[in-house]
Coordinates of C-alpha atoms (C1' of nucleotides) in Angstrom, one line a residue:
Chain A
X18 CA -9.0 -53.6 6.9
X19 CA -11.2 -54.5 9.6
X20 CA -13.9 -53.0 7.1
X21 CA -13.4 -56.8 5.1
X22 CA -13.9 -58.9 8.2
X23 CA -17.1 -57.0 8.8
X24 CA -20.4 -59.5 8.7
X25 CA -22.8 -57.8 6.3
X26 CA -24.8 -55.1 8.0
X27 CA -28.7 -55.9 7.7
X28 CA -31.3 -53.2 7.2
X29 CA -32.8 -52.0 10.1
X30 CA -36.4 -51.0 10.1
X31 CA -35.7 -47.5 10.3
X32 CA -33.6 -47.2 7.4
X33 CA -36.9 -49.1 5.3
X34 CA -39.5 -45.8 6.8
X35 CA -36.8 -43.5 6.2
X36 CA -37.3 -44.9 2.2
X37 CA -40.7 -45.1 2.4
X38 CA -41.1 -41.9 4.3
X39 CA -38.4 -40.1 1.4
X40 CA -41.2 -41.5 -1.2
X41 CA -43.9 -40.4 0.3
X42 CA -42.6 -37.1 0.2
X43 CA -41.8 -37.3 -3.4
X44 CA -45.1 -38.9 -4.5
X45 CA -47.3 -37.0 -2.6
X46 CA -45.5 -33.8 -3.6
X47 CA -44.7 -31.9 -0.3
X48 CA -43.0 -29.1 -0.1
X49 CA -41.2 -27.3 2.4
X50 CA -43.5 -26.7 5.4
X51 CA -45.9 -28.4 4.7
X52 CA -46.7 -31.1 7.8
X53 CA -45.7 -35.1 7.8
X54 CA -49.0 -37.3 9.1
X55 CA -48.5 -37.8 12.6
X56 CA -46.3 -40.2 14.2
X57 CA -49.1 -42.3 15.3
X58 CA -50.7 -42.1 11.4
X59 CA -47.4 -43.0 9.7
X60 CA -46.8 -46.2 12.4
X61 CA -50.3 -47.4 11.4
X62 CA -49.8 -46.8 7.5
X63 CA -46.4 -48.1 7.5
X64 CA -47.1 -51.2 9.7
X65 CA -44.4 -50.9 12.3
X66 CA -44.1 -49.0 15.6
X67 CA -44.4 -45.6 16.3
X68 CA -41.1 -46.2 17.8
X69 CA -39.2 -47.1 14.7
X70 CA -41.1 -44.7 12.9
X71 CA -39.7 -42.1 15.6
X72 CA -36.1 -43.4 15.3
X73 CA -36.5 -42.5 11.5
X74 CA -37.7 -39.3 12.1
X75 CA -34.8 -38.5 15.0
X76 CA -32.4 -39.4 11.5
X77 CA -34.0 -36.8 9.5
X78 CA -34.4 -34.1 12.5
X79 CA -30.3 -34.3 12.9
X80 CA -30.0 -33.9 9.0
X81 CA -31.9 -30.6 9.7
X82 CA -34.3 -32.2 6.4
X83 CA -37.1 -32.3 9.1
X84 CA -38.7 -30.4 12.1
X85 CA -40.5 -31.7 15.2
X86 CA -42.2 -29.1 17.0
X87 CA -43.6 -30.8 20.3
X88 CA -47.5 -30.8 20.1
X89 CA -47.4 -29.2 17.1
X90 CA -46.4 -31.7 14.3
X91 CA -43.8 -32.4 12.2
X92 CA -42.9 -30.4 9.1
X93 CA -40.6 -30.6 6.2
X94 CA -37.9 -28.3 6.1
X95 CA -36.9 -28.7 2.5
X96 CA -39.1 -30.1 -0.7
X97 CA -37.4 -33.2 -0.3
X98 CA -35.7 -35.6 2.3
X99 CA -32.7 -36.7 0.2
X100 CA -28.9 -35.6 1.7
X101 CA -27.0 -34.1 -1.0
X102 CA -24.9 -31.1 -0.4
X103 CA -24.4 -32.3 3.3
X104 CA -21.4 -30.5 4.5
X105 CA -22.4 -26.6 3.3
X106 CA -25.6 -27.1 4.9
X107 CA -24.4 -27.9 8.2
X108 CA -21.5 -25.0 8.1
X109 CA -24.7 -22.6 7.2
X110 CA -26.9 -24.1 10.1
X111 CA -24.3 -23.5 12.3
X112 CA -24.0 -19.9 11.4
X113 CA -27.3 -19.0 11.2
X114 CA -28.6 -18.3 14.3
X115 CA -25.5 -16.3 15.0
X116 CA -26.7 -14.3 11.7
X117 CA -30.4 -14.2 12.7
X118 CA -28.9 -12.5 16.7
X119 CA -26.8 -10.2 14.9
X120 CA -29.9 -9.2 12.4
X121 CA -32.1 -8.5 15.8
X122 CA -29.9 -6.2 17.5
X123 CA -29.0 -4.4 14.2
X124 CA -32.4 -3.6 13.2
X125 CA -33.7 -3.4 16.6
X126 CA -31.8 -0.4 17.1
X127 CA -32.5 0.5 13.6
X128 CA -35.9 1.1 14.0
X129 CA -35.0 3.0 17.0
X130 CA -32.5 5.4 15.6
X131 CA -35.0 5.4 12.6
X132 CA -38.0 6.6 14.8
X133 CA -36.3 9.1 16.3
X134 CA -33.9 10.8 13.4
X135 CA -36.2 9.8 10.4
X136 CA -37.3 12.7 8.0
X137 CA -39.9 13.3 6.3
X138 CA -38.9 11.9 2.4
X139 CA -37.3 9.0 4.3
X140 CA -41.0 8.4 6.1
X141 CA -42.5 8.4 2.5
X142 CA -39.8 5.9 1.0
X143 CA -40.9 3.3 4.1
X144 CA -44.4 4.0 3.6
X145 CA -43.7 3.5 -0.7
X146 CA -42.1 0.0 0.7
X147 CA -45.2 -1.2 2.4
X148 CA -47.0 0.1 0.0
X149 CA -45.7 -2.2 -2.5
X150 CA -45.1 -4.8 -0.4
X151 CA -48.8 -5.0 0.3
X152 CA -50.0 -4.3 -3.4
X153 CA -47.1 -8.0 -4.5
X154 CA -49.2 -9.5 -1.7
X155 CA -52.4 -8.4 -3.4
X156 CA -51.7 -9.9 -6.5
X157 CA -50.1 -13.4 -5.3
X158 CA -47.0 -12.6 -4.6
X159 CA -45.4 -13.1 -1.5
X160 CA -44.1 -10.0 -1.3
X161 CA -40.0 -10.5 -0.7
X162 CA -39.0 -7.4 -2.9
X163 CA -41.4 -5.1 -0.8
X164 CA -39.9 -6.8 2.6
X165 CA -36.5 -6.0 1.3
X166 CA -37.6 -2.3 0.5
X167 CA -38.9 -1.9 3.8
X168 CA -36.0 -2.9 5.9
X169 CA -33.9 -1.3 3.6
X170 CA -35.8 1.6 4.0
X171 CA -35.8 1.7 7.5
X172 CA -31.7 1.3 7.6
X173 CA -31.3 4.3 5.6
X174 CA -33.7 6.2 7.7
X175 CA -31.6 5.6 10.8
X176 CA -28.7 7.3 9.4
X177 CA -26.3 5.1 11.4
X178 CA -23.4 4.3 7.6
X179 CA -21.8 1.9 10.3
X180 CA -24.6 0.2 11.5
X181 CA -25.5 -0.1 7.5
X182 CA -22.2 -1.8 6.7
X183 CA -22.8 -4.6 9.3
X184 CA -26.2 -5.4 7.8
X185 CA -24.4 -5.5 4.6
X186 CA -22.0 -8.0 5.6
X187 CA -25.4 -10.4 6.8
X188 CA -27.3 -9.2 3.9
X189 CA -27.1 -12.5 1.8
X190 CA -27.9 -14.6 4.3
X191 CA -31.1 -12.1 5.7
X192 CA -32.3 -12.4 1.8
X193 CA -32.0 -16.2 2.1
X194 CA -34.0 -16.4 5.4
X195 CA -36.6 -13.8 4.4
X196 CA -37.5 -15.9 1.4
X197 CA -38.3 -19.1 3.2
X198 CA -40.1 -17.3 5.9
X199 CA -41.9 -15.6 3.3
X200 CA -43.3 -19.1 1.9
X201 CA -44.9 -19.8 5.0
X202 CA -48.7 -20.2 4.7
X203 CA -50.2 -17.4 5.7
X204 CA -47.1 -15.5 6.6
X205 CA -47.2 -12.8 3.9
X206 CA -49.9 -11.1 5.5
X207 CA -48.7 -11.1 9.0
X208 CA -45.4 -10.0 8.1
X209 CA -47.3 -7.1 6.2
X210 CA -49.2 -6.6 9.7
X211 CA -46.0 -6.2 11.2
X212 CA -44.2 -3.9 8.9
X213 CA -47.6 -1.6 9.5
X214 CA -46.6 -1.6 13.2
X215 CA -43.3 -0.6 12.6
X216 CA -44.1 2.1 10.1
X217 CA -46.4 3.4 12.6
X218 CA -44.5 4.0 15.4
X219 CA -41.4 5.2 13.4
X220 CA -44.5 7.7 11.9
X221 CA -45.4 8.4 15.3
X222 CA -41.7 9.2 16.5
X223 CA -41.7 6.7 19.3
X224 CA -38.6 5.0 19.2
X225 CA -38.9 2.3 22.0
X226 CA -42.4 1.3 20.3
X227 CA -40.4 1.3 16.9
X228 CA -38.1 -0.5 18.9
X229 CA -40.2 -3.6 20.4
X230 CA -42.1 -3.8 16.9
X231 CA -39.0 -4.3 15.4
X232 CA -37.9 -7.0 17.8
X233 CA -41.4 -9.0 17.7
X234 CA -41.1 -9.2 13.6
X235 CA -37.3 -10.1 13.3
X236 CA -38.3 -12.9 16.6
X237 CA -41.2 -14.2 14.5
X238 CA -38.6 -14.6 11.5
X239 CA -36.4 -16.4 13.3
X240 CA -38.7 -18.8 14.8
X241 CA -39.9 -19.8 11.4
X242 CA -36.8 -20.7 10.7
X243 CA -35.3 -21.7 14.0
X244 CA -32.9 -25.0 13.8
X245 CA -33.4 -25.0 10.3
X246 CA -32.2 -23.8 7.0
X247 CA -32.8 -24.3 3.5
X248 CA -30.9 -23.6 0.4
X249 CA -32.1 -21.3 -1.5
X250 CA -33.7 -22.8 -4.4
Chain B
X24 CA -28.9 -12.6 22.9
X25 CA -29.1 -16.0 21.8
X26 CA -31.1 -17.4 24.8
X27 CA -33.5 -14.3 23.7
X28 CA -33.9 -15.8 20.0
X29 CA -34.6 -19.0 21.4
X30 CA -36.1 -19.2 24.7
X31 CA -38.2 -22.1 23.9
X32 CA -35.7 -24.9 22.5
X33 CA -35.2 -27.6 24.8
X34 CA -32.8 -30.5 24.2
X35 CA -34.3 -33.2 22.9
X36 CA -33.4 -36.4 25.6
X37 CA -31.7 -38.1 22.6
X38 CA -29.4 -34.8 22.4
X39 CA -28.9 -34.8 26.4
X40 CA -28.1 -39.0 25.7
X41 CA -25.2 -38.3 22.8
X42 CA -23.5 -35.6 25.1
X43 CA -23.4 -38.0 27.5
X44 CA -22.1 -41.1 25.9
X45 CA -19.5 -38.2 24.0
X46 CA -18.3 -37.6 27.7
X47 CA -18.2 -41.4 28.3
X48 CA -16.1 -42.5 25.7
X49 CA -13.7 -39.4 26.3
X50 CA -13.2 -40.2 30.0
X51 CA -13.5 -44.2 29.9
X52 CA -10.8 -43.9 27.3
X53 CA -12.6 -45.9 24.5
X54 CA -10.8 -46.2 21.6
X55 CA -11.5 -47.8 17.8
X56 CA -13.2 -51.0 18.2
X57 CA -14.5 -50.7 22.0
X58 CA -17.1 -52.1 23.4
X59 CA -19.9 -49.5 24.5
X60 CA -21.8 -50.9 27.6
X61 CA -25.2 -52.7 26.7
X62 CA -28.3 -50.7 25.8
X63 CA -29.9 -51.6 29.3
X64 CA -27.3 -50.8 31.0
X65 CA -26.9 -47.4 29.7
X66 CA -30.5 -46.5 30.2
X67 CA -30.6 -47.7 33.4
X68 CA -27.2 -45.3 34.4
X69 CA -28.1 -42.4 32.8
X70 CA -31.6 -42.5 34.3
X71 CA -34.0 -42.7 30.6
X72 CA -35.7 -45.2 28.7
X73 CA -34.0 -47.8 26.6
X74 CA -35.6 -46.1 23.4
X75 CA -34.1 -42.6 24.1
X76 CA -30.5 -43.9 24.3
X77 CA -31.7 -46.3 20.7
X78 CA -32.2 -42.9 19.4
X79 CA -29.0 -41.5 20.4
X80 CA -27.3 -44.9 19.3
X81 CA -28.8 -44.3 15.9
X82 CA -27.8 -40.8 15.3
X83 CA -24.5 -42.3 16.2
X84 CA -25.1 -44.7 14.0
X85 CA -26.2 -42.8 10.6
X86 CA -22.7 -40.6 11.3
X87 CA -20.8 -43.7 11.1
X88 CA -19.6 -43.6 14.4
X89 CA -20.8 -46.5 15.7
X90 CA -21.7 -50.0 14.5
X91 CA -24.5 -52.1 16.5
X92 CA -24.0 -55.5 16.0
X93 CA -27.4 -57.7 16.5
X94 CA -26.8 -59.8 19.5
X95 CA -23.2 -59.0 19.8
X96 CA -23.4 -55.3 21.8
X97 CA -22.3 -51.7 19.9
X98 CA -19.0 -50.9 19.2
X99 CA -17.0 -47.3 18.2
X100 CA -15.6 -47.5 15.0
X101 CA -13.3 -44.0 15.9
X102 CA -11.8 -43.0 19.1
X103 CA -14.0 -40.9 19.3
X104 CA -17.9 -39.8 19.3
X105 CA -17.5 -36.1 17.7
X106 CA -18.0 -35.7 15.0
X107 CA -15.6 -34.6 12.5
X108 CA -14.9 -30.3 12.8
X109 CA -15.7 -28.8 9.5
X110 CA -12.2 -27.3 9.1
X111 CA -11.2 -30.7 9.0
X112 CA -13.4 -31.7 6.3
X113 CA -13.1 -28.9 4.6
X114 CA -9.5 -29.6 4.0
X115 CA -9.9 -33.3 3.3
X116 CA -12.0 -32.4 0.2
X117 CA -9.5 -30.2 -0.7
X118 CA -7.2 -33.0 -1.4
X119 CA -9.8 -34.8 -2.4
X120 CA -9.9 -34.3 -7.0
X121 CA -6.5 -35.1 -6.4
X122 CA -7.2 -38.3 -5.3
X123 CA -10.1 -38.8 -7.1
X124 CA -8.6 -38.4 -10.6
X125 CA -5.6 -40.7 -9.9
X126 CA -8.2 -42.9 -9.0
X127 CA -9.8 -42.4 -12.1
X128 CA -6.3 -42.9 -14.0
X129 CA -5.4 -45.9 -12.6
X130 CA -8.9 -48.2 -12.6
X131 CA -9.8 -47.2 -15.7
X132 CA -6.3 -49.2 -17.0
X133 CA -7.2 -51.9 -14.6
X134 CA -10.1 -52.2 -16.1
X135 CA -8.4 -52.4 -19.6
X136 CA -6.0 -55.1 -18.7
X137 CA -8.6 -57.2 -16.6
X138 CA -10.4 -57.3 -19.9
X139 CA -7.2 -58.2 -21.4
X140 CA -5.4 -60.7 -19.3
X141 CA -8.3 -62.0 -16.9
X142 CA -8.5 -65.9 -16.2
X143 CA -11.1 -67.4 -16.0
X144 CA -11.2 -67.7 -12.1
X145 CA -10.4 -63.9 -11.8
X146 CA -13.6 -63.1 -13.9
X147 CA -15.9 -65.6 -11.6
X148 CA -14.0 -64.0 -8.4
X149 CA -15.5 -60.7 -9.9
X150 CA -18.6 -62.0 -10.4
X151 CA -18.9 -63.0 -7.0
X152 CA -17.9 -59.6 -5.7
X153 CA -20.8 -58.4 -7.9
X154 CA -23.2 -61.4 -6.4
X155 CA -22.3 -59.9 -3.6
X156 CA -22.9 -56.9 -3.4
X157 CA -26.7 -57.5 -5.3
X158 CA -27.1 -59.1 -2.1
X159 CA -26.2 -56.4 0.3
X160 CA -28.3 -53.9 -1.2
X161 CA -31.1 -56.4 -1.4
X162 CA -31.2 -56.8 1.9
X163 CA -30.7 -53.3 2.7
X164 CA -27.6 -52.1 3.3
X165 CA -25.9 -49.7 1.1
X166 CA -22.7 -52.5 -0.6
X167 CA -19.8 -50.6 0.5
X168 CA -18.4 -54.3 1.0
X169 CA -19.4 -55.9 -1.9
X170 CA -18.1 -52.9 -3.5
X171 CA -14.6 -53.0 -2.3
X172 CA -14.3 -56.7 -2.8
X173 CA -15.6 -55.5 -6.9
X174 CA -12.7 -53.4 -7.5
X175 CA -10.4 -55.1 -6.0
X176 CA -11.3 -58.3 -7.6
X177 CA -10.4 -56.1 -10.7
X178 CA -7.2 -54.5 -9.8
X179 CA -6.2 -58.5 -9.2
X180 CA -7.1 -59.9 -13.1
X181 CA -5.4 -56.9 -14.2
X182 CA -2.1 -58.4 -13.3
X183 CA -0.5 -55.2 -12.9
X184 CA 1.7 -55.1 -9.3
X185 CA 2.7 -51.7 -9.8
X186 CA -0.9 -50.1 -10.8
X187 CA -1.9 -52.3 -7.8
X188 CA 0.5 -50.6 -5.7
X189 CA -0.6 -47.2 -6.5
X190 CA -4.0 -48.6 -5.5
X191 CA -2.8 -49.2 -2.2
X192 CA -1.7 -46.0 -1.6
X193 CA -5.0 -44.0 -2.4
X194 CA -6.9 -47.1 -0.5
X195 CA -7.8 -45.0 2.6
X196 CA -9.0 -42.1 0.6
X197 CA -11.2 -44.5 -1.7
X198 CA -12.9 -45.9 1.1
X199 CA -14.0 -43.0 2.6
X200 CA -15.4 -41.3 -0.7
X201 CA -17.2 -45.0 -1.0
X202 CA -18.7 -45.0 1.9
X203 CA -19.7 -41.3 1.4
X204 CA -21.0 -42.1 -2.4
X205 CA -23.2 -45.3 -1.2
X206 CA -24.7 -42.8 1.1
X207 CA -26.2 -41.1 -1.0
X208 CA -30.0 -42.0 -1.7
X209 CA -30.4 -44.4 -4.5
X210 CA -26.9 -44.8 -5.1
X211 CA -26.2 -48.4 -4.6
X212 CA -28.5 -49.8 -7.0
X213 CA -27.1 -47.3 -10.1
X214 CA -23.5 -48.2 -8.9
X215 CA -24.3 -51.9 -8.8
X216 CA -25.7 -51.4 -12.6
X217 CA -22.2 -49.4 -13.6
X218 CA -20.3 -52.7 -11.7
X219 CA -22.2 -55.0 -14.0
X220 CA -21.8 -52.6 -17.0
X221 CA -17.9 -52.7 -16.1
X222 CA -18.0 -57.0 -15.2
X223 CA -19.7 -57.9 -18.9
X224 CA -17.3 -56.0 -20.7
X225 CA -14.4 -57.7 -19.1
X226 CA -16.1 -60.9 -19.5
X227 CA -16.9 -60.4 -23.3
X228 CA -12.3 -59.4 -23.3
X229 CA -13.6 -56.0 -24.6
X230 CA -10.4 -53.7 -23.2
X231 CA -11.8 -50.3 -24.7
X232 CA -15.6 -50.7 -23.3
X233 CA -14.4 -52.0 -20.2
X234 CA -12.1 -48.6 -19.6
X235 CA -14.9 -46.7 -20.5
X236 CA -17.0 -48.2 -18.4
X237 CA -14.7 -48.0 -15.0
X238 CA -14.5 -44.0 -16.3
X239 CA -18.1 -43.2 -16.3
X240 CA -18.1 -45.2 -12.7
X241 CA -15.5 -43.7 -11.1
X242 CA -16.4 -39.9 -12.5
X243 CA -19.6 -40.9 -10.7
X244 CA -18.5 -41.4 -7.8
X245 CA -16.3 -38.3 -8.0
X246 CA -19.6 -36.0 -9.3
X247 CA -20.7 -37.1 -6.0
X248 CA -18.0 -36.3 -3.7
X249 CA -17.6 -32.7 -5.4
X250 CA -20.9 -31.7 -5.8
X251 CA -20.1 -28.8 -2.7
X252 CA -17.3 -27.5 -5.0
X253 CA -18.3 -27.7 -8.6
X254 CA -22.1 -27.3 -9.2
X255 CA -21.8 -28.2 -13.0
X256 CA -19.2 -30.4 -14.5
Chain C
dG11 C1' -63.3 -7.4 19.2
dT12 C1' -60.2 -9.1 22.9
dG13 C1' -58.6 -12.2 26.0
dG14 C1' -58.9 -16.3 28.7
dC15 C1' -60.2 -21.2 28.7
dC16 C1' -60.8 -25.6 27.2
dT17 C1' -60.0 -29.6 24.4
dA18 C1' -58.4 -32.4 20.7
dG19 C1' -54.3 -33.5 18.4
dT20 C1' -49.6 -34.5 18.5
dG21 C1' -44.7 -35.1 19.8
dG22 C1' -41.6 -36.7 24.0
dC23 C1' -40.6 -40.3 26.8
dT24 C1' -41.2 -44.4 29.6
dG25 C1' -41.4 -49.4 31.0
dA26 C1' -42.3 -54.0 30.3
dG27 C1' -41.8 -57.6 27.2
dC28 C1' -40.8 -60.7 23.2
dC29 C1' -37.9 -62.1 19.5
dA30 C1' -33.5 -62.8 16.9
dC31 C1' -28.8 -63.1 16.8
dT32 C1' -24.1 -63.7 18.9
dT33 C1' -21.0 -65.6 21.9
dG34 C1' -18.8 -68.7 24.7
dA35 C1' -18.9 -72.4 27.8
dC36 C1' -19.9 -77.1 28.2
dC37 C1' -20.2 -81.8 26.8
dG38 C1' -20.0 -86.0 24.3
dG39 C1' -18.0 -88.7 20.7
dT40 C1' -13.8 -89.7 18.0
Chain D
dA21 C1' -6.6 -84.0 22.7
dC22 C1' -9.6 -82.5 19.3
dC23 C1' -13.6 -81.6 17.0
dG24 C1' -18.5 -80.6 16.6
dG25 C1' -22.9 -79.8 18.4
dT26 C1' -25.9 -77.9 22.0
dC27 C1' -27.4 -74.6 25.1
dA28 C1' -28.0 -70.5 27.9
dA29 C1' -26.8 -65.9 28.8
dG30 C1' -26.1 -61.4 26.9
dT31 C1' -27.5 -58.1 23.8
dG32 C1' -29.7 -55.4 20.0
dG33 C1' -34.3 -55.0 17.3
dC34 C1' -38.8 -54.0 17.7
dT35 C1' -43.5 -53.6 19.6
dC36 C1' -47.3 -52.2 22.6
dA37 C1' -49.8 -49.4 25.8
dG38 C1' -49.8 -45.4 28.1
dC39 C1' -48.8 -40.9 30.4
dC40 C1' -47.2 -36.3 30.1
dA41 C1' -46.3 -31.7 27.9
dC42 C1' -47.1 -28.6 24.5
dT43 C1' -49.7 -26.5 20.5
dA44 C1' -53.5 -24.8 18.0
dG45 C1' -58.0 -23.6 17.2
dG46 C1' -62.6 -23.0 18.6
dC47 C1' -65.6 -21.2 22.1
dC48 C1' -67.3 -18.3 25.6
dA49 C1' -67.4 -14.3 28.7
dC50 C1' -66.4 -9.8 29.0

DNA sequence: GTGGCCTAGTGGCTGAGCCACTTGACCGGT
DNA sequence: ACCGGTCAAGTGGCTCAGCCACTAGGCCAC
């Protein structure tokens, strides 16, 4: 019971930002990524040192609740910077990039098989896909069924059953990933821009174009979401 | 593959710092209750600034792996600086209800027969415990003590050896689903409001609202712990 | 348009320094 | 010999000022 001969702990000053920085959050209503006030902003604000404030920040980074991108500013990873369901998290985090490497050889060489043994009906169904994708995005939407159409589409075009059961088995996750890259500002329509790329050169027959159009989307995903994971809400 | 997914993710120093001080502790031989070497010195060996290794010393310090006392150096609270495998936790919360409803058995009896059979001095000793821990949390920290001394103060006026054996056995277990539960954002205020909840109605020799009292507590505590498992209860 | 360039903004990290707290040795009185 | 108070060194807590590296967005030349 060394725990009982312990002196009391005191707070430490990044413990009182984290608080403050956890209401913040809450009162001002962020959502997941949307940007924190910069490190300097938040030392001034909160009276202490951008040191301290920095320390707090390193907290939330290794809870994955938080991410610093150097230069670019620091952005909130999930509506809120409370730990609850700490453990699955992490397992998830863990896996993830391991899921988002397995999802860009699978539908690299998707696209590629799709390019080259795609027919004509199955060409129609992807084109349907971005059709609709781009007609959710029209009206507000941002345009997650559609994105699942598409890649779906695409799988069944490159008539490959065994390469189709391995994207099964990652399917949940994919879902789970698409619809946080999805609520990016802004992303909707570049992922739209994307899928036209892909389209076209599967269109066109070209499977190393198919290919590399393929790769750039699936890479732009996985930044997005890079380090990070939120549950699906 | 995975370099490809991530070309641009450097280490952060602080990450570069905790692989280090992991290595240290592993080869120096460190065990529970060691002595890390000063701040300074450490920044000086490893070649970075003081604040990088204080960041690395906090992340170490918000996994409870370390405990920096002001003035009086840091010191490991394991043998080690890893932190726990998943597997392992994964199987520790399997055992975990089980622990957790014995717990919930015996306290809320205690809590009965401190009502009952109390003295006078048992029921002040409790209200010191709860003194306390008003004070830990007022000055920051999360009351895990102040906590600890509360229910044992308890399982004392209840004047039951063999309950208080039983105690003992499950002690370990408690602690660590305390220390987990006080975690928790928020928690040590609402906990301190059950304890005084729990302390008046063994002061007003009210058996039956006193046991109901400890159950709500300690089903709190244990909503906490399974939240991973059981979404709804 | 498209691509390259530039600059402001922002995170990463450093080094020097002051303060607060702990520890232990030292010293004087009993 | 013992107790109690004092003091200095060691150490963590925190700040300040500043430089570097990277990002993003606007601007310009082509």
């Amino acid at each position: 019971m060394s725990e009982a001969l312990r002196p009391m702990v005191k707070s430490r000053l990044y413990e009182q930002v984290l608080e403050r920085l956890r209401a913040y959050v809450t009162e001002a209503g962020l959502k997941a990524g949307d940007k924190l006030p910069a490190e300097r902003d938040l030392a001034a604000s909160l009276g202490v040192s951008r040191a301290s404030v920095k320390q707090a920040i390193v907290v939330l980074e290794v809870q994955g609740l938080v991410e610093a991108r150097h230069g670019g500013g620091t952005y909130l990873v999930r509506d809120t910077l409370d730990v609850e369901p700490v453990e699955q998290l992490v397992e998830r985090r863990k896996r993830l990039p391991e899921v988002l490497e397995a999802r860009e050889a699978l539908e690299t060489k998707l696209a590629e098989l799709a390019a080259e043994r795609r027919t004509d009906a199955e060409l129609e169904d992807i084109r349907q896909a971005l059709d609709f994708m781009r007609d959710e995005i029209a009206e507000g939407a941002n345009g997650v069924e559609g994105d699942r159409r598409f890649h779906a589409a695409v799988t069944a075009a490159a008539h490959s059953s065994l390469l189709a059961d391995f994207m099964k088995t990652i399917a949940g996750q994919i879902t789970e990933s698409r619809t946080e890259s999805l609520r990016q500002p802004g992303r909707p329509s570049r992922s739209l821009a994307q899928h036209t790329a892909i389209c076209e050169a599967i269109a066109a027959g070209d499977p190393k174009k198919a290919a590399a159009a393929m790769r750039k989307h699936v890479r732009t995903v996985a930044k997005v979401r890079l380090l990070t994971w939120v549950p699906e809400d």
